[in-house]
mmCIF file of C-alpha atoms in Angstrom:
data_model
loop_
_atom_site.group_PDB
_atom_site.id
_atom_site.type_symbol
_atom_site.label_atom_id
_atom_site.label_comp_id
_atom_site.label_asym_id
_atom_site.label_seq_id
_atom_site.Cartn_x
_atom_site.Cartn_y
_atom_site.Cartn_z
ATOM 1 C CA MET T 232 44.037 -46.832 46.703
ATOM 2 C CA GLY T 233 40.397 -47.261 47.594
ATOM 3 C CA PRO T 234 37.926 -49.437 45.702
ATOM 4 C CA LEU T 235 36.296 -46.538 43.834
ATOM 5 C CA SER T 236 39.650 -45.207 42.672
ATOM 6 C CA TYR T 237 40.675 -48.668 41.578
ATOM 7 C CA ALA T 238 37.427 -49.159 39.639
ATOM 8 C CA ARG T 239 37.939 -45.801 37.914
ATOM 9 C CA LEU T 240 41.481 -46.793 36.987
ATOM 10 C CA VAL T 241 40.272 -50.066 35.462
ATOM 11 C CA ARG T 242 37.606 -48.212 33.476
ATOM 12 C CA LEU T 243 40.195 -45.691 32.238
ATOM 13 C CA HIS T 244 42.418 -48.514 31.036
ATOM 14 C CA ASN T 245 39.466 -50.191 29.323
ATOM 15 C CA ALA T 246 38.636 -46.939 27.537
ATOM 16 C CA ARG T 247 42.282 -46.490 26.503
ATOM 17 C CA GLN T 248 42.376 -50.007 25.088
ATOM 18 C CA LYS T 249 39.279 -49.268 23.012
ATOM 19 C CA LEU T 250 40.744 -45.977 21.797
ATOM 20 C CA ARG T 251 43.846 -47.838 20.645
ATOM 21 C CA ASP T 252 41.877 -50.659 19.005
ATOM 22 C CA GLY T 253 40.951 -50.107 15.364
ATOM 23 C CA LYS T 254 37.713 -52.048 15.863
ATOM 24 C CA PHE T 255 36.387 -49.035 17.758
ATOM 25 C CA ASP T 256 37.632 -46.278 15.445
ATOM 26 C CA ARG T 257 34.117 -45.452 14.242
ATOM 27 C CA GLU T 258 32.880 -45.214 17.815
ATOM 28 C CA SER T 259 32.939 -41.692 19.205
ATOM 29 C CA ILE T 260 35.186 -41.003 22.165
ATOM 30 C CA GLY T 261 32.114 -39.932 24.116
ATOM 31 C CA ASN T 262 30.425 -43.274 23.430
ATOM 32 C CA ILE T 263 33.522 -45.166 24.510
ATOM 33 C CA ALA T 264 33.644 -43.116 27.708
ATOM 34 C CA ALA T 265 29.959 -43.836 28.345
ATOM 35 C CA GLN T 266 30.483 -47.561 27.717
ATOM 36 C CA GLU T 267 33.002 -47.473 30.548
ATOM 37 C CA GLY T 268 30.664 -45.581 32.870
ATOM 38 C CA PHE T 269 31.974 -42.035 32.419
ATOM 39 C CA TRP T 270 28.859 -39.956 31.882
ATOM 40 C CA GLU T 271 30.497 -36.543 32.165
ATOM 41 C CA TRP T 272 32.819 -35.873 29.224
ATOM 42 C CA SER T 273 34.862 -33.224 31.037
ATOM 43 C CA ARG T 274 35.546 -35.484 34.020
ATOM 44 C CA PHE T 275 36.526 -38.369 31.769
ATOM 45 C CA THR T 276 38.923 -36.124 29.869
ATOM 46 C CA SER T 277 40.361 -34.768 33.115
ATOM 47 C CA TYR T 278 40.877 -38.202 34.697
ATOM 48 C CA TYR T 279 42.274 -39.558 31.436
ATOM 49 C CA GLY T 280 44.718 -36.696 30.983
ATOM 50 C CA LYS T 281 45.951 -36.862 34.574
ATOM 51 C CA HIS T 282 46.531 -40.594 34.368
ATOM 52 C CA PHE T 283 47.911 -41.026 30.842
ATOM 53 C CA GLY T 284 49.402 -37.581 30.186
ATOM 54 C CA GLU T 285 47.464 -37.033 26.970
ATOM 55 C CA LEU T 286 43.933 -36.424 25.775
ATOM 56 C CA PRO T 287 41.766 -39.325 24.622
ATOM 57 C CA SER T 288 41.829 -37.876 21.096
ATOM 58 C CA GLN T 289 45.630 -37.941 21.147
ATOM 59 C CA THR T 290 45.625 -41.621 22.087
ATOM 60 C CA ARG T 291 43.332 -42.377 19.168
ATOM 61 C CA GLU T 292 45.396 -40.243 16.808
ATOM 62 C CA HIS T 293 48.628 -42.009 17.798
ATOM 63 C CA ALA T 294 47.060 -45.443 17.364
ATOM 64 C CA THR T 295 45.646 -44.548 13.953
ATOM 65 C CA ARG T 296 48.987 -43.155 12.836
ATOM 66 C CA LEU T 297 50.767 -46.354 13.901
ATOM 67 C CA THR T 298 48.307 -48.885 12.498
ATOM 68 C CA GLY T 299 46.136 -47.074 10.005
ATOM 69 C CA PRO T 300 42.352 -47.005 10.280
ATOM 70 C CA HIS T 301 40.416 -50.225 10.955
ATOM 71 C CA GLN T 302 43.364 -52.236 12.299
ATOM 72 C CA ALA T 303 43.892 -53.324 15.865
ATOM 73 C CA LEU T 304 46.936 -52.073 17.717
ATOM 74 C CA ALA T 305 49.064 -54.951 18.892
ATOM 75 C CA GLY T 306 50.088 -55.035 22.532
#
């Protein structure tokens, strides 16, 4: 894996962590993607789906269902 691919992978994991963390539940998915350097929503969604096997919105939905709104997901 090259350095750019590795950096993208780290940014994807950072975004996923934020999507799973209740502290960021009022933050839009687009803003979270931008915070991690993904300026094109469609590319972020594509990279995210290929790596994690679900859409960013699905990650957030699962986390909210498990913890309820405004609570951090443990782990």
